[in-house]
Amino acid sequence: MNLKEVKIVADSAADVLSMGDMPFAVAPLKMISKVGEYVDDCNLDVEKMIDDLDKNDDKVTTSCPSEYDWLERFDDKKYVFCVTITSGLSGSCNAALLAKKEYEEKYPDRKVCVVDSLSTGPEMKLILEKLQELILAGEDYQSICEKIAEYQKRTGLCFMLQSLKNLKNNGRVSGFMAKIAGILGLRFIGVASAQGTLEQVAKSRGDNGTLNKILETIKVRGYKGGKIRIGHCRNVSLAQAFKRLLETEYQNLDVEIYPLRGLCSFYAENGGLLVGYES
């Protein structure tokens, strides 16, 4: 496949701004509050956004990319591969599908593959890396679509939240639950389900208990030493501690630790971790 004919486009929940020489673009999501509007693109001051929202007790809404936002990033390419945040939490995937329909109707010789990640953050990152690998290997369009669908069956997401404040403000958990979690020092561990919803699977206290519970959670779901991508919100020390824990059980690991950007930081909040893995 000729790189001049190809484009990968992801929404900003992937936390990826560039992919080396691969033609790539980001369709940004937004966080909107009384404090201000935050566009999750390369210009976003993530630290300021986190600080601002930490002081905010009002409802915060999120806005997904529009059909036009997706379309304008296709850049007249013959083959476009889109990766979206789970359709279970956002309208981003639906907007990308509308863009695909319009683009293919206007240009019958062009193809758009829309991948609903059924997840967010580091699992999306793994999917993007696999797409890049398949394209650079010279696979044809149909083969890439089929192989990326198969690959998705071998990836997963586990998350750990120390705070539920933004989820409370966004109406996703009760104020009582958020308050109790803060008082008791509870950490919530969850996963992205096969249906693309985020589900709590455990609670923990303390760093060691939390990290062991995350490892147990991904092992139960088939992790055996594959790629790991760890996104953190102001908690690089815990991310590094989790990497060290992994290295006590697995050799020659492919692990990347990185700071979460806008949307993922909004949901993970201070201290949160998102772990994408291959099973």
PDB file of C-alpha atoms in Angstrom:
ATOM      1  CA  MET A   1       0.000   0.000   0.000  1.00  0.00           C
ATOM      2  CA  ASN A   2       1.410   3.354  -1.069  1.00  0.00           C
ATOM      3  CA  LEU A   3       1.723   5.712   1.914  1.00  0.00           C
ATOM      4  CA  LYS A   4       0.718   8.615  -0.323  1.00  0.00           C
ATOM      5  CA  GLU A   5      -2.722   7.002  -0.665  1.00  0.00           C
ATOM      6  CA  VAL A   6      -3.252   6.306   3.046  1.00  0.00           C
ATOM      7  CA  LYS A   7      -4.336   8.271   6.111  1.00  0.00           C
ATOM      8  CA  ILE A   8      -4.947   7.230   9.706  1.00  0.00           C
ATOM      9  CA  VAL A   9      -7.311   9.455  11.691  1.00  0.00           C
ATOM     10  CA  ALA A  10      -8.088   8.999  15.390  1.00  0.00           C
ATOM     11  CA  ASP A  11     -10.094  11.012  17.841  1.00  0.00           C
ATOM     12  CA  SER A  12      -8.146  12.550  20.694  1.00  0.00           C
ATOM     13  CA  ALA A  13      -9.133   9.877  23.211  1.00  0.00           C
ATOM     14  CA  ALA A  14      -6.203   7.873  21.784  1.00  0.00           C
ATOM     15  CA  ASP A  15      -3.696  10.350  23.291  1.00  0.00           C
ATOM     16  CA  VAL A  16      -1.641  10.183  20.085  1.00  0.00           C
ATOM     17  CA  LEU A  17      -0.524  13.390  18.343  1.00  0.00           C
ATOM     18  CA  SER A  18       1.714  11.941  15.606  1.00  0.00           C
ATOM     19  CA  MET A  19       2.861   8.603  14.173  1.00  0.00           C
ATOM     20  CA  GLY A  20       6.274   9.322  12.702  1.00  0.00           C
ATOM     21  CA  ASP A  21       6.194   9.259   8.897  1.00  0.00           C
ATOM     22  CA  MET A  22       2.690   7.786   8.791  1.00  0.00           C
ATOM     23  CA  PRO A  23       0.083  10.260   7.452  1.00  0.00           C
ATOM     24  CA  PHE A  24      -1.989  10.912  10.565  1.00  0.00           C
ATOM     25  CA  ALA A  25      -4.496  13.398  11.977  1.00  0.00           C
ATOM     26  CA  VAL A  26      -6.441  13.887  15.202  1.00  0.00           C
ATOM     27  CA  ALA A  27     -10.132  14.753  15.487  1.00  0.00           C
ATOM     28  CA  PRO A  28     -10.357  16.477  18.896  1.00  0.00           C
ATOM     29  CA  LEU A  29     -12.967  16.006  21.569  1.00  0.00           C
ATOM     30  CA  LYS A  30     -13.848  18.879  23.918  1.00  0.00           C
ATOM     31  CA  MET A  31     -14.509  19.338  27.618  1.00  0.00           C
ATOM     32  CA  ILE A  32     -16.925  22.175  28.410  1.00  0.00           C
ATOM     33  CA  SER A  33     -17.528  23.740  31.825  1.00  0.00           C
ATOM     34  CA  LYS A  34     -18.305  27.127  33.351  1.00  0.00           C
ATOM     35  CA  VAL A  35     -14.558  27.537  33.787  1.00  0.00           C
ATOM     36  CA  GLY A  36     -13.994  27.286  30.043  1.00  0.00           C
ATOM     37  CA  GLU A  37     -13.871  25.102  26.943  1.00  0.00           C
ATOM     38  CA  TYR A  38     -10.920  22.775  26.440  1.00  0.00           C
ATOM     39  CA  VAL A  39     -10.182  21.456  22.962  1.00  0.00           C
ATOM     40  CA  ASP A  40      -8.199  18.233  23.193  1.00  0.00           C
ATOM     41  CA  ASP A  41      -5.620  18.996  20.519  1.00  0.00           C
ATOM     42  CA  CYS A  42      -1.868  19.645  20.412  1.00  0.00           C
ATOM     43  CA  ASN A  43      -2.381  23.165  21.804  1.00  0.00           C
ATOM     44  CA  LEU A  44      -4.164  22.061  24.970  1.00  0.00           C
ATOM     45  CA  ASP A  45      -2.417  22.898  28.240  1.00  0.00           C
ATOM     46  CA  VAL A  46      -3.369  19.658  29.969  1.00  0.00           C
ATOM     47  CA  GLU A  47      -1.914  20.658  33.347  1.00  0.00           C
ATOM     48  CA  LYS A  48      -3.932  23.883  33.406  1.00  0.00           C
ATOM     49  CA  MET A  49      -7.083  22.012  32.402  1.00  0.00           C
ATOM     50  CA  ILE A  50      -6.615  19.528  35.246  1.00  0.00           C
ATOM     51  CA  ASP A  51      -6.036  22.354  37.751  1.00  0.00           C
ATOM     52  CA  ASP A  52      -9.047  24.317  36.493  1.00  0.00           C
ATOM     53  CA  LEU A  53     -11.411  21.354  36.627  1.00  0.00           C
ATOM     54  CA  ASP A  54     -10.082  20.320  40.034  1.00  0.00           C
ATOM     55  CA  LYS A  55     -11.431  23.624  41.391  1.00  0.00           C
ATOM     56  CA  ASN A  56     -14.747  23.226  39.592  1.00  0.00           C
ATOM     57  CA  ASP A  57     -17.804  21.644  41.226  1.00  0.00           C
ATOM     58  CA  ASP A  58     -20.186  22.289  38.343  1.00  0.00           C
ATOM     59  CA  LYS A  59     -21.264  19.848  35.658  1.00  0.00           C
ATOM     60  CA  VAL A  60     -18.732  19.289  32.887  1.00  0.00           C
ATOM     61  CA  THR A  61     -19.883  18.066  29.490  1.00  0.00           C
ATOM     62  CA  THR A  62     -17.901  16.490  26.695  1.00  0.00           C
ATOM     63  CA  SER A  63     -18.362  17.024  22.976  1.00  0.00           C
ATOM     64  CA  CYS A  64     -17.260  14.621  20.252  1.00  0.00           C
ATOM     65  CA  PRO A  65     -15.881  15.475  16.788  1.00  0.00           C
ATOM     66  CA  SER A  66     -18.556  16.184  14.189  1.00  0.00           C
ATOM     67  CA  GLU A  67     -18.976  14.433  10.858  1.00  0.00           C
ATOM     68  CA  TYR A  68     -17.268  17.443   9.252  1.00  0.00           C
ATOM     69  CA  ASP A  69     -14.361  17.241  11.715  1.00  0.00           C
ATOM     70  CA  TRP A  70     -13.704  13.704  10.496  1.00  0.00           C
ATOM     71  CA  LEU A  71     -14.274  14.464   6.819  1.00  0.00           C
ATOM     72  CA  GLU A  72     -11.861  17.368   6.639  1.00  0.00           C
ATOM     73  CA  ARG A  73      -9.094  15.144   7.997  1.00  0.00           C
ATOM     74  CA  PHE A  74      -9.481  12.488   5.281  1.00  0.00           C
ATOM     75  CA  ASP A  75      -7.364  14.731   3.062  1.00  0.00           C
ATOM     76  CA  ASP A  76      -8.542  13.221  -0.263  1.00  0.00           C
ATOM     77  CA  LYS A  77      -6.797   9.921   0.496  1.00  0.00           C
ATOM     78  CA  LYS A  78      -7.797   6.696  -1.245  1.00  0.00           C
ATOM     79  CA  TYR A  79      -7.677   4.631   1.942  1.00  0.00           C
ATOM     80  CA  VAL A  80      -8.592   6.056   5.351  1.00  0.00           C
ATOM     81  CA  PHE A  81      -8.522   4.203   8.663  1.00  0.00           C
ATOM     82  CA  CYS A  82     -10.403   5.809  11.580  1.00  0.00           C
ATOM     83  CA  VAL A  83     -10.076   4.765  15.223  1.00  0.00           C
ATOM     84  CA  THR A  84     -12.643   6.104  17.686  1.00  0.00           C
ATOM     85  CA  ILE A  85     -13.325   6.081  21.393  1.00  0.00           C
ATOM     86  CA  THR A  86     -15.922   3.478  22.343  1.00  0.00           C
ATOM     87  CA  SER A  87     -19.370   4.095  20.900  1.00  0.00           C
ATOM     88  CA  GLY A  88     -20.661   3.150  24.349  1.00  0.00           C
ATOM     89  CA  LEU A  89     -19.504   6.500  25.760  1.00  0.00           C
ATOM     90  CA  SER A  90     -19.407   8.920  22.836  1.00  0.00           C
ATOM     91  CA  GLY A  91     -20.966   9.827  19.499  1.00  0.00           C
ATOM     92  CA  SER A  92     -17.528  10.027  17.885  1.00  0.00           C
ATOM     93  CA  CYS A  93     -17.849   6.635  16.174  1.00  0.00           C
ATOM     94  CA  ASN A  94     -21.268   7.519  14.757  1.00  0.00           C
ATOM     95  CA  ALA A  95     -19.880  10.798  13.379  1.00  0.00           C
ATOM     96  CA  ALA A  96     -16.992   8.905  11.758  1.00  0.00           C
ATOM     97  CA  LEU A  97     -19.450   6.442  10.184  1.00  0.00           C
ATOM     98  CA  LEU A  98     -21.465   9.338   8.741  1.00  0.00           C
ATOM     99  CA  ALA A  99     -18.251  10.808   7.342  1.00  0.00           C
ATOM    100  CA  LYS A 100     -17.371   7.419   5.818  1.00  0.00           C
ATOM    101  CA  LYS A 101     -20.794   7.187   4.146  1.00  0.00           C
ATOM    102  CA  GLU A 102     -20.558  10.664   2.643  1.00  0.00           C
ATOM    103  CA  TYR A 103     -16.945  10.213   1.511  1.00  0.00           C
ATOM    104  CA  GLU A 104     -17.519   6.841  -0.155  1.00  0.00           C
ATOM    105  CA  GLU A 105     -20.687   8.059  -1.874  1.00  0.00           C
ATOM    106  CA  LYS A 106     -18.852  11.082  -3.246  1.00  0.00           C
ATOM    107  CA  TYR A 107     -15.751   9.071  -4.224  1.00  0.00           C
ATOM    108  CA  PRO A 108     -16.778   5.466  -5.077  1.00  0.00           C
ATOM    109  CA  ASP A 109     -13.156   4.409  -5.625  1.00  0.00           C
ATOM    110  CA  ARG A 110     -12.141   5.371  -2.059  1.00  0.00           C
ATOM    111  CA  LYS A 111     -12.521   3.359   1.129  1.00  0.00           C
ATOM    112  CA  VAL A 112     -12.874   4.281   4.806  1.00  0.00           C
ATOM    113  CA  CYS A 113     -12.501   1.713   7.598  1.00  0.00           C
ATOM    114  CA  VAL A 114     -13.991   2.872  10.918  1.00  0.00           C
ATOM    115  CA  VAL A 115     -12.705   1.001  13.967  1.00  0.00           C
ATOM    116  CA  ASP A 116     -14.851   1.338  17.088  1.00  0.00           C
ATOM    117  CA  SER A 117     -12.199   0.684  19.729  1.00  0.00           C
ATOM    118  CA  LEU A 118     -14.868  -0.216  22.319  1.00  0.00           C
ATOM    119  CA  SER A 119     -12.343   1.395  24.649  1.00  0.00           C
ATOM    120  CA  THR A 120     -10.230   4.500  25.090  1.00  0.00           C
ATOM    121  CA  GLY A 121      -6.684   5.732  25.739  1.00  0.00           C
ATOM    122  CA  PRO A 122      -3.932   3.118  25.688  1.00  0.00           C
ATOM    123  CA  GLU A 123      -6.018   0.381  24.064  1.00  0.00           C
ATOM    124  CA  MET A 124      -6.692   2.772  21.184  1.00  0.00           C
ATOM    125  CA  LYS A 125      -2.955   3.419  21.092  1.00  0.00           C
ATOM    126  CA  LEU A 126      -2.291  -0.306  20.622  1.00  0.00           C
ATOM    127  CA  ILE A 127      -4.816  -0.461  17.777  1.00  0.00           C
ATOM    128  CA  LEU A 128      -3.149   2.495  16.058  1.00  0.00           C
ATOM    129  CA  GLU A 129       0.269   0.873  16.388  1.00  0.00           C
ATOM    130  CA  LYS A 130      -1.083  -2.335  14.829  1.00  0.00           C
ATOM    131  CA  LEU A 131      -2.659  -0.390  11.969  1.00  0.00           C
ATOM    132  CA  GLN A 132       0.666   1.277  11.275  1.00  0.00           C
ATOM    133  CA  GLU A 133       2.445  -2.089  11.357  1.00  0.00           C
ATOM    134  CA  LEU A 134      -0.009  -3.632   8.862  1.00  0.00           C
ATOM    135  CA  ILE A 135       0.161  -0.669   6.490  1.00  0.00           C
ATOM    136  CA  LEU A 136       3.959  -0.613   6.523  1.00  0.00           C
ATOM    137  CA  ALA A 137       3.991  -4.384   5.919  1.00  0.00           C
ATOM    138  CA  GLY A 138       2.216  -3.751   2.614  1.00  0.00           C
ATOM    139  CA  GLU A 139      -1.100  -5.407   3.488  1.00  0.00           C
ATOM    140  CA  ASP A 140      -4.033  -4.487   1.249  1.00  0.00           C
ATOM    141  CA  TYR A 141      -7.062  -2.536   2.495  1.00  0.00           C
ATOM    142  CA  GLN A 142      -9.395  -5.500   3.038  1.00  0.00           C
ATOM    143  CA  SER A 143      -6.717  -7.531   4.779  1.00  0.00           C
ATOM    144  CA  ILE A 144      -5.976  -4.642   7.146  1.00  0.00           C
ATOM    145  CA  CYS A 145      -9.661  -4.260   8.033  1.00  0.00           C
ATOM    146  CA  GLU A 146      -9.945  -7.980   8.793  1.00  0.00           C
ATOM    147  CA  LYS A 147      -6.683  -8.251  10.731  1.00  0.00           C
ATOM    148  CA  ILE A 148      -7.359  -5.195  12.868  1.00  0.00           C
ATOM    149  CA  ALA A 149     -10.770  -6.648  13.812  1.00  0.00           C
ATOM    150  CA  GLU A 150      -9.033  -9.865  14.869  1.00  0.00           C
ATOM    151  CA  TYR A 151      -6.366  -7.932  16.757  1.00  0.00           C
ATOM    152  CA  GLN A 152      -9.028  -6.102  18.766  1.00  0.00           C
ATOM    153  CA  LYS A 153     -10.084  -9.447  20.217  1.00  0.00           C
ATOM    154  CA  ARG A 154      -6.621  -9.675  21.815  1.00  0.00           C
ATOM    155  CA  THR A 155      -6.461  -6.236  23.410  1.00  0.00           C
ATOM    156  CA  GLY A 156      -7.976  -4.896  26.595  1.00  0.00           C
ATOM    157  CA  LEU A 157      -8.152  -1.937  28.955  1.00  0.00           C
ATOM    158  CA  CYS A 158      -7.899  -1.842  32.735  1.00  0.00           C
ATOM    159  CA  PHE A 159      -8.231   1.431  34.635  1.00  0.00           C
ATOM    160  CA  MET A 160      -7.709   2.674  38.183  1.00  0.00           C
ATOM    161  CA  LEU A 161      -9.356   5.812  39.556  1.00  0.00           C
ATOM    162  CA  GLN A 162      -8.386   7.549  42.787  1.00  0.00           C
ATOM    163  CA  SER A 163     -11.011  10.280  42.428  1.00  0.00           C
ATOM    164  CA  LEU A 164     -14.591  10.236  41.144  1.00  0.00           C
ATOM    165  CA  LYS A 165     -15.067  14.016  41.217  1.00  0.00           C
ATOM    166  CA  ASN A 166     -15.336  14.603  37.464  1.00  0.00           C
ATOM    167  CA  LEU A 167     -17.504  11.526  37.018  1.00  0.00           C
ATOM    168  CA  LYS A 168     -19.779  12.930  39.727  1.00  0.00           C
ATOM    169  CA  ASN A 169     -19.863  16.369  38.071  1.00  0.00           C
ATOM    170  CA  ASN A 170     -20.617  14.698  34.742  1.00  0.00           C
ATOM    171  CA  GLY A 171     -23.520  12.766  36.259  1.00  0.00           C
ATOM    172  CA  ARG A 172     -21.919   9.320  35.830  1.00  0.00           C
ATOM    173  CA  VAL A 173     -21.705   8.463  39.554  1.00  0.00           C
ATOM    174  CA  SER A 174     -23.606   9.751  42.579  1.00  0.00           C
ATOM    175  CA  GLY A 175     -22.264  12.465  44.832  1.00  0.00           C
ATOM    176  CA  PHE A 176     -22.599  10.063  47.768  1.00  0.00           C
ATOM    177  CA  MET A 177     -20.388   7.451  46.071  1.00  0.00           C
ATOM    178  CA  ALA A 178     -17.735  10.057  45.206  1.00  0.00           C
ATOM    179  CA  LYS A 179     -17.716  11.393  48.773  1.00  0.00           C
ATOM    180  CA  ILE A 180     -17.473   7.949  50.389  1.00  0.00           C
ATOM    181  CA  ALA A 181     -14.628   6.994  48.048  1.00  0.00           C
ATOM    182  CA  GLY A 182     -12.703  10.093  49.104  1.00  0.00           C
ATOM    183  CA  ILE A 183     -13.297   9.559  52.819  1.00  0.00           C
ATOM    184  CA  LEU A 184     -12.298   5.887  52.744  1.00  0.00           C
ATOM    185  CA  GLY A 185      -9.377   6.340  50.369  1.00  0.00           C
ATOM    186  CA  LEU A 186     -10.834   3.786  47.979  1.00  0.00           C
ATOM    187  CA  ARG A 187      -9.427   3.203  44.524  1.00  0.00           C
ATOM    188  CA  PHE A 188     -11.713   1.856  41.856  1.00  0.00           C
ATOM    189  CA  ILE A 189     -10.446  -0.693  39.342  1.00  0.00           C
ATOM    190  CA  GLY A 190     -12.378  -1.408  36.192  1.00  0.00           C
ATOM    191  CA  VAL A 191     -12.229  -2.673  32.625  1.00  0.00           C
ATOM    192  CA  ALA A 192     -13.640  -1.910  29.211  1.00  0.00           C
ATOM    193  CA  SER A 193     -16.265  -4.569  28.528  1.00  0.00           C
ATOM    194  CA  ALA A 194     -16.763  -6.404  25.240  1.00  0.00           C
ATOM    195  CA  GLN A 195     -19.714  -4.067  24.639  1.00  0.00           C
ATOM    196  CA  GLY A 196     -17.578  -0.956  25.066  1.00  0.00           C
ATOM    197  CA  THR A 197     -18.852   0.097  28.466  1.00  0.00           C
ATOM    198  CA  LEU A 198     -16.602   0.804  31.452  1.00  0.00           C
ATOM    199  CA  GLU A 199     -17.261  -1.571  34.330  1.00  0.00           C
ATOM    200  CA  GLN A 200     -15.954  -1.605  37.882  1.00  0.00           C
ATOM    201  CA  VAL A 201     -14.478  -4.974  38.880  1.00  0.00           C
ATOM    202  CA  ALA A 202     -12.733  -4.271  42.205  1.00  0.00           C
ATOM    203  CA  LYS A 203     -11.859  -1.770  44.927  1.00  0.00           C
ATOM    204  CA  SER A 204      -8.511  -1.416  46.664  1.00  0.00           C
ATOM    205  CA  ARG A 205      -6.486   0.680  49.098  1.00  0.00           C
ATOM    206  CA  GLY A 206      -2.791   1.498  48.994  1.00  0.00           C
ATOM    207  CA  ASP A 207      -0.302   1.293  46.151  1.00  0.00           C
ATOM    208  CA  ASN A 208       0.757  -2.340  46.521  1.00  0.00           C
ATOM    209  CA  GLY A 209      -2.764  -3.675  46.808  1.00  0.00           C
ATOM    210  CA  THR A 210      -3.861  -1.574  43.850  1.00  0.00           C
ATOM    211  CA  LEU A 211      -1.038  -2.667  41.551  1.00  0.00           C
ATOM    212  CA  ASN A 212      -1.484  -6.326  42.427  1.00  0.00           C
ATOM    213  CA  LYS A 213      -5.211  -6.045  41.763  1.00  0.00           C
ATOM    214  CA  ILE A 214      -4.574  -4.446  38.341  1.00  0.00           C
ATOM    215  CA  LEU A 215      -2.149  -7.235  37.446  1.00  0.00           C
ATOM    216  CA  GLU A 216      -4.594  -9.878  38.642  1.00  0.00           C
ATOM    217  CA  THR A 217      -7.353  -8.251  36.581  1.00  0.00           C
ATOM    218  CA  ILE A 218      -5.432  -8.304  33.294  1.00  0.00           C
ATOM    219  CA  LYS A 219      -4.080 -11.832  33.898  1.00  0.00           C
ATOM    220  CA  VAL A 220      -7.612 -13.140  34.397  1.00  0.00           C
ATOM    221  CA  ARG A 221      -8.422 -11.599  31.011  1.00  0.00           C
ATOM    222  CA  GLY A 222      -5.594 -13.382  29.238  1.00  0.00           C
ATOM    223  CA  TYR A 223      -2.494 -11.239  29.688  1.00  0.00           C
ATOM    224  CA  LYS A 224       0.681 -13.317  29.277  1.00  0.00           C
ATOM    225  CA  GLY A 225       3.417 -10.758  28.660  1.00  0.00           C
ATOM    226  CA  GLY A 226       2.273  -8.922  25.534  1.00  0.00           C
ATOM    227  CA  LYS A 227       2.560  -5.208  24.824  1.00  0.00           C
ATOM    228  CA  ILE A 228       1.562  -2.843  27.628  1.00  0.00           C
ATOM    229  CA  ARG A 229       0.772   0.864  27.336  1.00  0.00           C
ATOM    230  CA  ILE A 230       0.345   2.746  30.634  1.00  0.00           C
ATOM    231  CA  GLY A 231      -1.206   6.206  30.636  1.00  0.00           C
ATOM    232  CA  HIS A 232      -1.197   8.166  33.892  1.00  0.00           C
ATOM    233  CA  CYS A 233      -2.672  11.404  35.192  1.00  0.00           C
ATOM    234  CA  ARG A 234       0.058  12.961  37.348  1.00  0.00           C
ATOM    235  CA  ASN A 235       1.118   9.588  38.721  1.00  0.00           C
ATOM    236  CA  VAL A 236       4.273   8.541  36.900  1.00  0.00           C
ATOM    237  CA  SER A 237       5.648   6.937  40.081  1.00  0.00           C
ATOM    238  CA  LEU A 238       2.750   4.479  40.293  1.00  0.00           C
ATOM    239  CA  ALA A 239       2.990   3.773  36.557  1.00  0.00           C
ATOM    240  CA  GLN A 240       6.687   2.991  36.962  1.00  0.00           C
ATOM    241  CA  ALA A 241       5.957   0.809  39.985  1.00  0.00           C
ATOM    242  CA  PHE A 242       3.472  -1.164  37.897  1.00  0.00           C
ATOM    243  CA  LYS A 243       6.102  -1.619  35.199  1.00  0.00           C
ATOM    244  CA  ARG A 244       8.519  -2.978  37.804  1.00  0.00           C
ATOM    245  CA  LEU A 245       5.848  -5.373  39.068  1.00  0.00           C
ATOM    246  CA  LEU A 246       5.276  -6.640  35.524  1.00  0.00           C
ATOM    247  CA  GLU A 247       9.007  -7.160  35.081  1.00  0.00           C
ATOM    248  CA  THR A 248       9.105  -9.487  38.095  1.00  0.00           C
ATOM    249  CA  GLU A 249       6.852 -11.900  36.185  1.00  0.00           C
ATOM    250  CA  TYR A 250       7.596 -11.320  32.491  1.00  0.00           C
ATOM    251  CA  GLN A 251      10.787 -10.879  30.475  1.00  0.00           C
ATOM    252  CA  ASN A 252      11.524  -8.665  27.446  1.00  0.00           C
ATOM    253  CA  LEU A 253       8.391  -6.598  27.926  1.00  0.00           C
ATOM    254  CA  ASP A 254       7.333  -3.906  25.467  1.00  0.00           C
ATOM    255  CA  VAL A 255       6.088  -1.234  27.886  1.00  0.00           C
ATOM    256  CA  GLU A 256       5.470   2.460  27.299  1.00  0.00           C
ATOM    257  CA  ILE A 257       4.543   4.945  30.027  1.00  0.00           C
ATOM    258  CA  TYR A 258       3.125   8.323  29.065  1.00  0.00           C
ATOM    259  CA  PRO A 259       1.044  11.191  30.510  1.00  0.00           C
ATOM    260  CA  LEU A 260      -2.612  11.173  29.534  1.00  0.00           C
ATOM    261  CA  ARG A 261      -3.908  14.101  27.538  1.00  0.00           C
ATOM    262  CA  GLY A 262      -7.194  16.000  27.712  1.00  0.00           C
ATOM    263  CA  LEU A 263     -10.179  13.666  27.625  1.00  0.00           C
ATOM    264  CA  CYS A 264      -8.428  10.734  29.295  1.00  0.00           C
ATOM    265  CA  SER A 265      -7.060  13.015  32.045  1.00  0.00           C
ATOM    266  CA  PHE A 266     -10.572  14.367  32.548  1.00  0.00           C
ATOM    267  CA  TYR A 267     -11.952  10.895  33.256  1.00  0.00           C
ATOM    268  CA  ALA A 268      -8.872   9.380  34.951  1.00  0.00           C
ATOM    269  CA  GLU A 269      -8.396  12.475  37.193  1.00  0.00           C
ATOM    270  CA  ASN A 270      -5.452  13.082  39.497  1.00  0.00           C
ATOM    271  CA  GLY A 271      -3.618   9.846  40.232  1.00  0.00           C
ATOM    272  CA  GLY A 272      -5.505   7.691  37.749  1.00  0.00           C
ATOM    273  CA  LEU A 273      -3.982   5.000  35.535  1.00  0.00           C
ATOM    274  CA  LEU A 274      -5.175   3.521  32.237  1.00  0.00           C
ATOM    275  CA  VAL A 275      -3.516   0.267  31.156  1.00  0.00           C
ATOM    276  CA  GLY A 276      -3.852  -1.056  27.609  1.00  0.00           C
ATOM    277  CA  TYR A 277      -2.588  -4.593  27.038  1.00  0.00           C
ATOM    278  CA  GLU A 278      -2.339  -7.439  24.542  1.00  0.00           C
ATOM    279  CA  SER A 279      -3.698 -10.791  25.696  1.00  0.00           C
TER     280      SER A 279
END
